[in-house]
Amino acid sequence: MTKFTVLVADDDQEIRDGIEIYLKNDGYDVLKAADGKEALELLEKNTIHLLILDIMMPTMDGITATFKIREMRNIPIIMLSAKAEDSDKIHGLSVGADDYVTKPFHPMELMARVKSQLRRYVQFGTFDGQTKVEIDGLVLNEESKEVTVDGTAVRLTPIEYKITELLMKNAGRVFSINEIYERVWQEEAYNAENIVAVHIRKIREKLEADPKNPRYVKVVWGVGYKIEK
């Protein structure tokens, strides 16, 4: 049975610690962040199944963080906010949150919403116990950081894995060379064309039976690269 990990992001330490107590009492593993930027960094390095995300935070607020998270993950997000107006709730849900809890809240109400979202995630979402992404025989396992093609393991470098992960999780979307570089290397793109092209070529050599006629990693001339849905 999989033990779920919940990330709590709130700039109020007392709220973070209080939510952590209730989550741990219900059997969840807990990670904590003081702002959206720290939450994204933890999400990048850990397998997280649900986020509890405050809207008003320094450095990076919850709305901005949700936009960025939705580019990478489809895990449940429960937003917290002191604002109770319907327009604020609609805004939070429209940017990608799955649920909305207004402060102050009863801890047991929040726990019930956590259970409900995780149940929906397991039954109807992308979670399968190992968090896999699969496209026509190409499988990426986020838990083990492994990639297989038609059941055969493929040995990718960390950078090759990150590029493959980016394209697979956004199947059908075209990424420019600069976008790929900035998302994977986490720095501003400068003369990135050759660097990215070399890594794409190596990925194709490992994933494709015929790299010159690729089944997965496609080039959109003058635009960038994508993996078909």
Coordinates of N, CA and C in Angstrom, one line a residue:
M1 N 0.8 -1.2 0.0 CA 0.0 0.0 0.0 C 0.9 1.2 0.0
T2 N 0.6 2.2 -0.9 CA 1.4 3.4 -1.0 C 1.1 4.4 0.1
K3 N 2.1 4.9 0.7 CA 2.0 6.0 1.7 C 2.1 7.3 1.0
F4 N 1.0 8.1 1.1 CA 1.0 9.4 0.4 C 1.8 10.5 1.1
T5 N 2.4 11.3 0.3 CA 3.1 12.5 0.8 C 2.4 13.8 0.4
V6 N 2.2 14.6 1.4 CA 1.5 15.9 1.2 C 2.5 17.0 1.5
L7 N 2.5 18.0 0.6 CA 3.3 19.2 0.7 C 2.4 20.3 1.2
V8 N 2.8 20.9 2.3 CA 2.1 22.1 2.9 C 2.9 23.3 2.7
A9 N 2.3 24.3 1.9 CA 3.1 25.6 1.7 C 2.2 26.7 2.2
D10 N 2.8 27.4 3.3 CA 2.1 28.5 3.9 C 3.2 29.3 4.6
D11 N 3.1 30.6 4.5 CA 4.2 31.5 5.2 C 4.0 31.6 6.7
D12 N 2.9 31.1 7.2 CA 2.7 31.1 8.7 C 3.1 29.7 9.2
Q13 N 4.2 29.7 10.0 CA 4.8 28.5 10.5 C 3.8 27.8 11.4
E14 N 3.0 28.5 12.2 CA 2.1 27.8 13.1 C 1.0 27.0 12.3
I15 N 0.6 27.6 11.2 CA -0.4 26.9 10.4 C 0.3 25.7 9.7
R16 N 1.5 25.8 9.2 CA 2.2 24.7 8.6 C 2.3 23.5 9.7
D17 N 2.8 23.9 10.9 CA 3.0 22.9 11.9 C 1.7 22.3 12.3
G18 N 0.7 23.1 12.4 CA -0.6 22.5 12.9 C -1.2 21.5 11.9
I19 N -1.1 21.9 10.6 CA -1.6 21.0 9.5 C -0.8 19.7 9.5
E20 N 0.5 19.9 9.7 CA 1.4 18.7 9.7 C 1.0 17.7 10.8
I21 N 0.6 18.2 12.0 CA 0.2 17.3 13.1 C -1.0 16.4 12.7
Y22 N -2.0 17.1 12.1 CA -3.2 16.3 11.7 C -2.9 15.4 10.5
L23 N -2.1 15.8 9.6 CA -1.8 14.9 8.5 C -1.0 13.7 8.9
K24 N 0.0 13.9 9.8 CA 0.8 12.7 10.3 C -0.1 11.8 11.1
N25 N -1.0 12.4 11.9 CA -2.0 11.5 12.7 C -2.8 10.7 11.8
D26 N -3.1 11.1 10.5 CA -3.8 10.3 9.6 C -3.0 9.4 8.7
G27 N -1.6 9.4 9.0 CA -0.8 8.5 8.3 C 0.0 9.0 7.1
Y28 N -0.1 10.3 6.9 CA 0.6 10.9 5.7 C 2.0 11.3 6.0
D29 N 2.9 11.2 5.0 CA 4.2 11.8 5.1 C 4.0 13.3 4.8
V30 N 4.8 14.2 5.4 CA 4.6 15.6 5.2 C 5.9 16.4 4.8
L31 N 5.8 17.2 3.8 CA 6.9 18.2 3.5 C 6.3 19.6 3.7
K32 N 7.2 20.5 4.1 CA 6.7 21.9 4.3 C 7.5 22.9 3.6
A33 N 6.8 24.0 3.1 CA 7.5 25.1 2.5 C 6.9 26.4 2.9
A34 N 7.7 27.5 2.9 CA 7.3 28.8 3.4 C 6.8 29.7 2.3
D35 N 7.0 29.3 1.0 CA 6.5 30.1 -0.1 C 6.4 29.2 -1.3
G36 N 5.9 29.8 -2.4 CA 5.7 29.0 -3.6 C 7.0 28.5 -4.2
K37 N 8.0 29.3 -4.2 CA 9.3 29.0 -4.8 C 9.9 27.7 -4.1
E38 N 9.8 27.7 -2.8 CA 10.3 26.6 -2.0 C 9.4 25.3 -2.3
A39 N 8.1 25.5 -2.5 CA 7.3 24.4 -2.8 C 7.6 23.8 -4.1
L40 N 7.9 24.6 -5.1 CA 8.3 24.1 -6.4 C 9.6 23.3 -6.4
E41 N 10.6 23.8 -5.6 CA 11.8 23.1 -5.4 C 11.6 21.8 -4.8
L42 N 10.8 21.7 -3.8 CA 10.5 20.4 -3.1 C 9.8 19.5 -4.1
L43 N 8.9 20.0 -4.9 CA 8.1 19.2 -5.8 C 9.1 18.6 -6.9
E44 N 10.1 19.3 -7.2 CA 11.0 18.9 -8.2 C 11.9 17.7 -7.7
K45 N 12.1 17.7 -6.4 CA 13.0 16.7 -5.8 C 12.3 15.5 -5.2
N46 N 11.0 15.6 -5.0 CA 10.3 14.6 -4.2 C 9.1 14.1 -4.9
T47 N 8.6 12.9 -4.6 CA 7.4 12.4 -5.1 C 6.3 12.9 -4.1
I48 N 5.4 13.7 -4.6 CA 4.4 14.4 -3.8 C 3.0 14.1 -4.4
H49 N 2.1 13.7 -3.6 CA 0.8 13.3 -4.1 C -0.3 14.3 -4.0
L50 N -0.1 15.3 -3.1 CA -1.1 16.4 -3.0 C -0.5 17.6 -2.4
L51 N -0.9 18.8 -2.8 CA -0.4 20.0 -2.2 C -1.5 20.8 -1.5
I52 N -1.2 21.3 -0.3 CA -2.0 22.3 0.4 C -1.3 23.6 0.2
L53 N -1.9 24.6 -0.5 CA -1.1 25.8 -0.9 C -1.8 27.0 -0.6
D54 N -1.2 27.9 0.3 CA -1.8 29.2 0.6 C -1.6 30.1 -0.6
I55 N -2.6 31.0 -0.7 CA -2.6 31.9 -1.8 C -1.6 33.1 -1.5
M56 N -1.7 33.7 -0.4 CA -0.9 34.9 -0.1 C 0.4 34.5 0.6
M57 N 1.5 34.4 -0.2 CA 2.8 34.1 0.3 C 3.9 35.0 -0.3
P58 N 5.0 35.3 0.4 CA 6.0 36.1 -0.1 C 6.8 35.3 -1.2
T59 N 7.7 36.0 -1.9 CA 8.6 35.4 -2.9 C 7.8 34.9 -4.1
M60 N 6.9 34.0 -3.9 CA 6.0 33.5 -5.0 C 4.7 33.1 -4.4
D61 N 3.6 33.7 -4.8 CA 2.3 33.4 -4.2 C 1.7 32.1 -4.8
G62 N 0.6 31.7 -4.2 CA 0.0 30.4 -4.5 C -0.6 30.4 -5.9
I63 N -1.1 31.5 -6.4 CA -1.6 31.5 -7.8 C -0.5 31.3 -8.8
T64 N 0.6 32.0 -8.6 CA 1.7 31.8 -9.6 C 2.3 30.4 -9.5
A65 N 2.4 29.9 -8.2 CA 2.9 28.6 -8.0 C 2.0 27.5 -8.7
T66 N 0.7 27.7 -8.6 CA -0.2 26.8 -9.2 C -0.1 26.7 -10.7
F67 N 0.1 27.9 -11.3 CA 0.3 28.0 -12.8 C 1.6 27.1 -13.2
K68 N 2.6 27.3 -12.4 CA 3.9 26.6 -12.7 C 3.7 25.1 -12.4
I69 N 3.1 24.7 -11.3 CA 2.9 23.3 -11.0 C 2.1 22.6 -12.1
R70 N 1.0 23.3 -12.6 CA 0.2 22.7 -13.6 C 0.9 22.4 -14.9
E71 N 2.1 23.1 -15.1 CA 2.9 22.8 -16.3 C 3.6 21.5 -16.1
M72 N 3.8 21.0 -14.9 CA 4.6 19.8 -14.6 C 3.8 18.7 -14.1
R73 N 2.8 18.9 -13.3 CA 2.1 17.9 -12.6 C 0.6 18.0 -12.7
N74 N -0.1 16.9 -12.4 CA -1.5 16.8 -12.4 C -2.0 16.4 -11.1
I75 N -1.2 16.6 -10.0 CA -1.6 16.2 -8.7 C -2.6 17.1 -8.1
P76 N -3.4 16.7 -7.1 CA -4.4 17.6 -6.5 C -3.8 18.8 -5.8
I77 N -4.4 19.9 -5.9 CA -4.0 21.1 -5.2 C -5.2 21.7 -4.4
I78 N -5.0 21.8 -3.1 CA -6.1 22.5 -2.2 C -5.5 23.8 -1.8
M79 N -6.2 24.9 -2.2 CA -5.8 26.2 -1.9 C -6.4 26.7 -0.5
L80 N -5.5 27.5 0.2 CA -6.0 28.1 1.4 C -5.9 29.6 1.3
S81 N -6.9 30.3 1.8 CA -7.0 31.7 1.7 C -7.9 32.3 2.8
A82 N -7.5 33.5 3.2 CA -8.4 34.2 4.2 C -9.5 34.9 3.5
K83 N -9.5 35.0 2.2 CA -10.5 35.6 1.4 C -11.7 34.6 1.1
A84 N -12.9 35.1 1.4 CA -14.1 34.2 1.3 C -15.0 34.5 0.2
E85 N -14.7 35.6 -0.6 CA -15.5 36.0 -1.7 C -15.5 34.9 -2.8
D86 N -16.7 34.8 -3.4 CA -16.8 33.8 -4.5 C -15.9 34.0 -5.6
S87 N -15.6 35.3 -5.9 CA -14.7 35.6 -7.0 C -13.3 35.1 -6.8
D88 N -12.9 35.2 -5.5 CA -11.5 34.6 -5.2 C -11.5 33.1 -5.3
K89 N -12.6 32.5 -4.9 CA -12.6 31.0 -5.0 C -12.6 30.6 -6.5
I90 N -13.4 31.3 -7.3 CA -13.4 31.0 -8.7 C -12.0 31.2 -9.3
H91 N -11.3 32.3 -8.9 CA -10.0 32.6 -9.5 C -9.1 31.4 -9.1
G92 N -9.1 31.0 -7.8 CA -8.2 29.9 -7.4 C -8.5 28.7 -8.2
L93 N -9.7 28.3 -8.4 CA -10.1 27.1 -9.1 C -9.8 27.2 -10.6
S94 N -9.9 28.4 -11.1 CA -9.7 28.6 -12.6 C -8.3 28.4 -13.0
V95 N -7.3 28.7 -12.1 CA -5.9 28.6 -12.4 C -5.4 27.2 -12.2
G96 N -6.3 26.3 -11.7 CA -5.8 24.9 -11.6 C -6.0 24.2 -10.3
A97 N -6.4 24.9 -9.3 CA -6.7 24.3 -8.0 C -7.9 23.3 -8.1
D98 N -7.8 22.3 -7.2 CA -8.9 21.3 -7.2 C -9.9 21.6 -6.1
D99 N -9.5 22.3 -5.1 CA -10.4 22.6 -4.0 C -9.9 23.9 -3.3
Y100 N -10.8 24.5 -2.5 CA -10.5 25.8 -1.9 C -11.0 25.7 -0.4
V101 N -10.2 26.1 0.5 CA -10.6 26.1 1.9 C -10.3 27.5 2.5
T102 N -11.3 28.1 3.1 CA -11.2 29.5 3.6 C -10.7 29.5 5.1
K103 N -9.7 30.3 5.4 CA -9.2 30.5 6.7 C -10.2 31.4 7.5
P104 N -10.4 31.2 8.8 CA -10.0 30.0 9.6 C -10.8 28.8 9.2
F105 N -10.3 27.6 9.3 CA -11.0 26.4 9.0 C -10.8 25.4 10.1
H106 N -11.7 24.4 10.1 CA -11.6 23.3 11.1 C -10.6 22.3 10.5
P107 N -9.6 21.9 11.3 CA -8.7 20.9 10.8 C -9.3 19.6 10.2
M108 N -10.4 19.2 10.8 CA -11.0 17.9 10.3 C -11.7 18.1 9.0
E109 N -12.1 19.3 8.7 CA -12.7 19.6 7.4 C -11.6 19.5 6.3
L110 N -10.4 20.1 6.7 CA -9.3 20.0 5.7 C -8.9 18.6 5.5
M111 N -8.8 17.8 6.6 CA -8.4 16.4 6.4 C -9.4 15.6 5.5
A112 N -10.7 15.9 5.7 CA -11.7 15.3 4.9 C -11.5 15.6 3.4
R113 N -11.2 16.9 3.1 CA -11.0 17.3 1.7 C -9.7 16.6 1.2
V114 N -8.7 16.5 2.0 CA -7.5 15.8 1.6 C -7.8 14.4 1.2
K115 N -8.5 13.7 2.0 CA -8.9 12.3 1.7 C -9.7 12.2 0.4
S116 N -10.7 13.1 0.3 CA -11.5 13.1 -0.9 C -10.7 13.3 -2.2
Q117 N -9.8 14.3 -2.2 CA -9.0 14.6 -3.4 C -8.1 13.4 -3.7
L118 N -7.5 12.8 -2.7 CA -6.6 11.7 -3.0 C -7.4 10.4 -3.5
R119 N -8.6 10.3 -2.9 CA -9.4 9.2 -3.4 C -9.7 9.4 -4.9
R120 N -10.1 10.6 -5.2 CA -10.4 10.9 -6.6 C -9.2 10.8 -7.5
Y121 N -8.0 11.2 -7.0 CA -6.8 11.1 -7.7 C -6.4 9.6 -8.1
V122 N -6.6 8.7 -7.1 CA -6.3 7.3 -7.3 C -7.3 6.7 -8.2
Q123 N -8.6 7.0 -8.1 CA -9.6 6.3 -8.9 C -9.7 6.8 -10.3
F124 N -9.6 8.2 -10.5 CA -9.9 8.7 -11.8 C -8.7 9.5 -12.4
G125 N -7.6 9.7 -11.6 CA -6.5 10.5 -12.1 C -5.4 9.7 -12.7
T126 N -4.2 10.2 -12.7 CA -3.1 9.6 -13.3 C -2.3 8.7 -12.3
F127 N -2.7 8.7 -11.1 CA -1.9 7.9 -10.1 C -2.2 6.5 -10.2
D128 N -1.1 5.7 -10.2 CA -1.3 4.2 -10.3 C -0.5 3.5 -9.3
G129 N 0.0 4.2 -8.3 CA 0.8 3.6 -7.2 C 2.3 3.8 -7.5
Q130 N 2.7 4.1 -8.7 CA 4.1 4.4 -9.0 C 4.2 5.7 -9.8
T131 N 3.2 6.4 -10.1 CA 3.2 7.6 -10.8 C 3.9 7.5 -12.2
K132 N 3.2 6.8 -13.1 CA 3.8 6.6 -14.4 C 3.1 7.4 -15.5
V133 N 3.9 7.8 -16.5 CA 3.3 8.4 -17.7 C 3.6 7.5 -18.8
E134 N 2.6 7.1 -19.6 CA 2.8 6.2 -20.7 C 2.2 6.7 -22.0
I135 N 3.0 6.6 -23.0 CA 2.6 7.1 -24.4 C 3.0 6.0 -25.4
D136 N 2.1 5.2 -25.9 CA 2.3 4.3 -27.0 C 3.6 3.5 -26.8
G137 N 3.7 2.8 -25.6 CA 4.8 1.9 -25.3 C 6.0 2.6 -24.7
L138 N 6.0 3.9 -24.6 CA 7.0 4.6 -23.9 C 6.5 4.9 -22.5
V139 N 7.2 4.5 -21.5 CA 6.8 4.6 -20.1 C 7.8 5.3 -19.3
L140 N 7.4 6.3 -18.5 CA 8.3 7.0 -17.6 C 7.7 6.8 -16.2
N141 N 8.6 6.3 -15.3 CA 8.2 6.0 -13.9 C 8.8 7.0 -13.0
E142 N 8.0 7.9 -12.5 CA 8.5 9.0 -11.7 C 9.1 8.5 -10.3
E143 N 8.6 7.4 -9.8 CA 9.1 6.9 -8.6 C 10.6 6.4 -8.7
S144 N 10.8 5.6 -9.7 CA 12.1 5.0 -9.9 C 13.0 5.8 -10.9
K145 N 12.4 6.8 -11.5 CA 13.2 7.6 -12.5 C 13.7 6.8 -13.7
E146 N 12.8 5.8 -14.0 CA 13.2 4.9 -15.1 C 12.3 5.1 -16.3
V147 N 12.9 4.8 -17.5 CA 12.2 4.9 -18.8 C 12.3 3.6 -19.5
T148 N 11.2 3.1 -20.0 CA 11.2 1.9 -20.8 C 10.5 2.1 -22.1
V149 N 10.9 1.4 -23.1 CA 10.3 1.4 -24.5 C 9.9 0.0 -24.8
D150 N 8.6 -0.2 -24.9 CA 8.0 -1.6 -25.2 C 8.5 -2.6 -24.2
G151 N 8.7 -2.2 -22.9 CA 9.1 -3.1 -21.9 C 10.6 -3.2 -21.6
T152 N 11.4 -2.6 -22.5 CA 12.8 -2.6 -22.4 C 13.4 -1.3 -21.7
A153 N 14.2 -1.5 -20.7 CA 14.7 -0.3 -20.0 C 15.7 0.5 -20.8
V154 N 15.6 1.8 -20.7 CA 16.5 2.7 -21.4 C 17.3 3.5 -20.4
R155 N 18.6 3.5 -20.6 CA 19.5 4.2 -19.7 C 19.7 5.7 -20.2
L156 N 19.0 6.6 -19.5 CA 19.1 8.0 -19.8 C 20.0 8.7 -18.7
T157 N 20.7 9.7 -19.2 CA 21.4 10.6 -18.2 C 20.4 11.5 -17.5
P158 N 20.7 12.1 -16.4 CA 19.7 13.0 -15.7 C 19.1 14.1 -16.6
I159 N 20.0 14.7 -17.4 CA 19.5 15.7 -18.3 C 18.5 15.1 -19.4
E160 N 18.9 14.0 -19.9 CA 18.1 13.3 -20.9 C 16.7 12.9 -20.3
Y161 N 16.8 12.5 -19.1 CA 15.6 12.1 -18.4 C 14.7 13.3 -18.2
K162 N 15.2 14.4 -17.8 CA 14.4 15.6 -17.5 C 13.8 16.1 -18.8
I163 N 14.5 16.1 -19.9 CA 13.9 16.5 -21.2 C 12.8 15.6 -21.6
T164 N 13.0 14.3 -21.5 CA 12.0 13.3 -21.8 C 10.8 13.5 -20.9
E165 N 11.0 13.7 -19.6 CA 9.9 13.9 -18.7 C 9.1 15.2 -19.1
L166 N 9.8 16.2 -19.4 CA 9.1 17.5 -19.8 C 8.2 17.3 -21.0
L167 N 8.7 16.6 -22.0 CA 8.0 16.4 -23.2 C 6.8 15.4 -23.0
M168 N 7.1 14.3 -22.2 CA 6.0 13.3 -22.0 C 4.9 13.9 -21.2
K169 N 5.2 14.7 -20.2 CA 4.1 15.2 -19.3 C 3.3 16.3 -20.0
N170 N 3.9 16.8 -21.1 CA 3.1 17.8 -21.9 C 3.0 17.4 -23.3
A171 N 2.6 16.1 -23.4 CA 2.5 15.5 -24.8 C 1.6 16.3 -25.7
G172 N 2.0 16.5 -26.9 CA 1.3 17.3 -27.9 C 1.7 18.8 -27.9
R173 N 2.3 19.3 -26.8 CA 2.7 20.6 -26.8 C 4.1 20.8 -27.4
V174 N 4.3 21.8 -28.2 CA 5.7 22.1 -28.8 C 6.4 23.0 -27.9
F175 N 7.7 22.6 -27.5 CA 8.6 23.4 -26.7 C 9.7 24.0 -27.6
S176 N 9.9 25.2 -27.5 CA 11.1 25.8 -28.2 C 12.4 25.4 -27.6
I177 N 13.5 25.5 -28.3 CA 14.8 25.2 -27.7 C 15.0 25.9 -26.5
N178 N 14.7 27.3 -26.5 CA 15.0 28.1 -25.3 C 14.1 27.6 -24.1
E179 N 12.9 27.3 -24.4 CA 12.0 26.8 -23.3 C 12.5 25.5 -22.7
I180 N 13.0 24.6 -23.5 CA 13.5 23.3 -23.0 C 14.8 23.6 -22.1
Y181 N 15.6 24.5 -22.6 CA 16.8 24.8 -21.9 C 16.5 25.4 -20.5
E182 N 15.7 26.4 -20.5 CA 15.4 27.1 -19.3 C 14.6 26.2 -18.3
R183 N 13.8 25.3 -18.8 CA 13.0 24.5 -17.9 C 13.9 23.3 -17.3
V184 N 14.8 22.8 -18.1 CA 15.6 21.7 -17.7 C 16.9 22.2 -17.0
W185 N 17.6 23.1 -17.5 CA 18.8 23.6 -16.9 C 18.6 24.7 -15.8
Q186 N 17.4 25.2 -15.7 CA 17.0 26.2 -14.7 C 17.9 27.4 -14.8
E187 N 18.2 27.9 -16.0 CA 18.9 29.1 -16.2 C 18.5 29.7 -17.5
E188 N 18.9 31.0 -17.7 CA 18.5 31.7 -18.9 C 19.2 31.1 -20.1
A189 N 18.5 30.9 -21.2 CA 19.0 30.3 -22.4 C 20.0 31.2 -23.1
Y190 N 21.2 30.7 -23.4 CA 22.2 31.5 -24.2 C 22.9 30.5 -25.0
N191 N 22.8 30.7 -26.4 CA 23.4 29.8 -27.3 C 23.1 28.3 -27.0
A192 N 21.8 28.1 -26.7 CA 21.3 26.8 -26.3 C 21.0 25.9 -27.4
E193 N 21.0 26.3 -28.6 CA 20.5 25.5 -29.7 C 21.3 24.2 -29.9
N194 N 22.7 24.3 -29.9 CA 23.5 23.1 -30.1 C 23.4 22.2 -28.9
I195 N 23.4 22.8 -27.7 CA 23.3 21.9 -26.5 C 22.0 21.1 -26.5
V196 N 20.9 21.7 -26.7 CA 19.6 21.0 -26.7 C 19.6 20.0 -27.8
A197 N 20.1 20.4 -29.0 CA 20.0 19.5 -30.2 C 20.8 18.2 -30.0
V198 N 22.0 18.4 -29.3 CA 22.8 17.2 -29.0 C 22.0 16.2 -28.1
H199 N 21.4 16.8 -27.0 CA 20.7 15.9 -26.1 C 19.5 15.3 -26.8
I200 N 18.8 16.0 -27.6 CA 17.6 15.4 -28.3 C 18.1 14.3 -29.2
R201 N 19.3 14.5 -29.9 CA 19.8 13.4 -30.7 C 20.1 12.2 -29.9
K202 N 20.7 12.4 -28.7 CA 21.0 11.2 -27.9 C 19.8 10.5 -27.4
I203 N 18.8 11.3 -27.0 CA 17.5 10.7 -26.6 C 16.9 9.9 -27.7
R204 N 16.9 10.4 -28.9 CA 16.3 9.7 -30.0 C 17.1 8.4 -30.3
E205 N 18.4 8.4 -30.1 CA 19.2 7.2 -30.4 C 18.9 6.1 -29.3
K206 N 18.4 6.6 -28.1 CA 18.1 5.6 -27.1 C 16.6 5.2 -27.1
L207 N 15.7 6.0 -27.6 CA 14.3 5.7 -27.5 C 13.8 5.2 -28.8
E208 N 14.4 5.6 -29.9 CA 13.8 5.3 -31.2 C 14.5 4.1 -31.9
A209 N 13.6 3.2 -32.5 CA 14.2 2.1 -33.3 C 14.9 2.7 -34.5
D210 N 14.3 3.8 -35.1 CA 14.9 4.4 -36.3 C 14.9 5.9 -35.9
P211 N 16.1 6.4 -35.4 CA 16.2 7.8 -35.0 C 15.9 8.8 -36.1
K212 N 16.1 8.4 -37.4 CA 15.9 9.3 -38.5 C 14.4 9.4 -38.8
N213 N 13.7 8.4 -38.4 CA 12.2 8.5 -38.6 C 11.5 8.2 -37.2
P214 N 11.6 9.2 -36.3 CA 11.2 9.0 -34.9 C 9.8 8.7 -34.7
R215 N 9.5 7.8 -33.8 CA 8.2 7.4 -33.4 C 7.7 8.4 -32.2
Y216 N 8.6 8.9 -31.4 CA 8.2 9.7 -30.3 C 8.6 11.2 -30.4
V217 N 9.9 11.4 -30.3 CA 10.4 12.8 -30.3 C 10.4 13.4 -31.7
K218 N 9.4 14.4 -31.9 CA 9.2 15.0 -33.2 C 9.7 16.4 -33.2
V219 N 10.3 16.8 -34.4 CA 10.7 18.2 -34.5 C 9.6 18.9 -35.3
V220 N 9.3 20.1 -34.8 CA 8.4 21.0 -35.6 C 9.3 22.1 -36.1
W221 N 9.6 22.1 -37.4 CA 10.6 22.9 -38.0 C 10.3 24.4 -37.7
G222 N 11.3 25.1 -37.2 CA 11.2 26.5 -36.9 C 10.5 26.8 -35.6
V223 N 10.1 25.8 -34.9 CA 9.4 26.0 -33.6 C 10.1 25.3 -32.5
G224 N 10.2 24.0 -32.6 CA 10.8 23.2 -31.5 C 10.6 21.7 -31.5
Y225 N 10.4 21.1 -30.3 CA 10.2 19.7 -30.3 C 9.0 19.3 -29.5
K226 N 8.5 18.1 -29.7 CA 7.3 17.6 -28.9 C 7.3 16.1 -29.0
I227 N 6.5 15.5 -28.1 CA 6.2 14.1 -28.1 C 4.7 14.1 -28.4
E228 N 4.3 13.3 -29.4 CA 2.9 13.2 -29.8 C 2.1 12.5 -28.6
K229 N 0.8 12.9 -28.5 CA -0.1 12.3 -27.5 C -0.3 10.9 -27.9

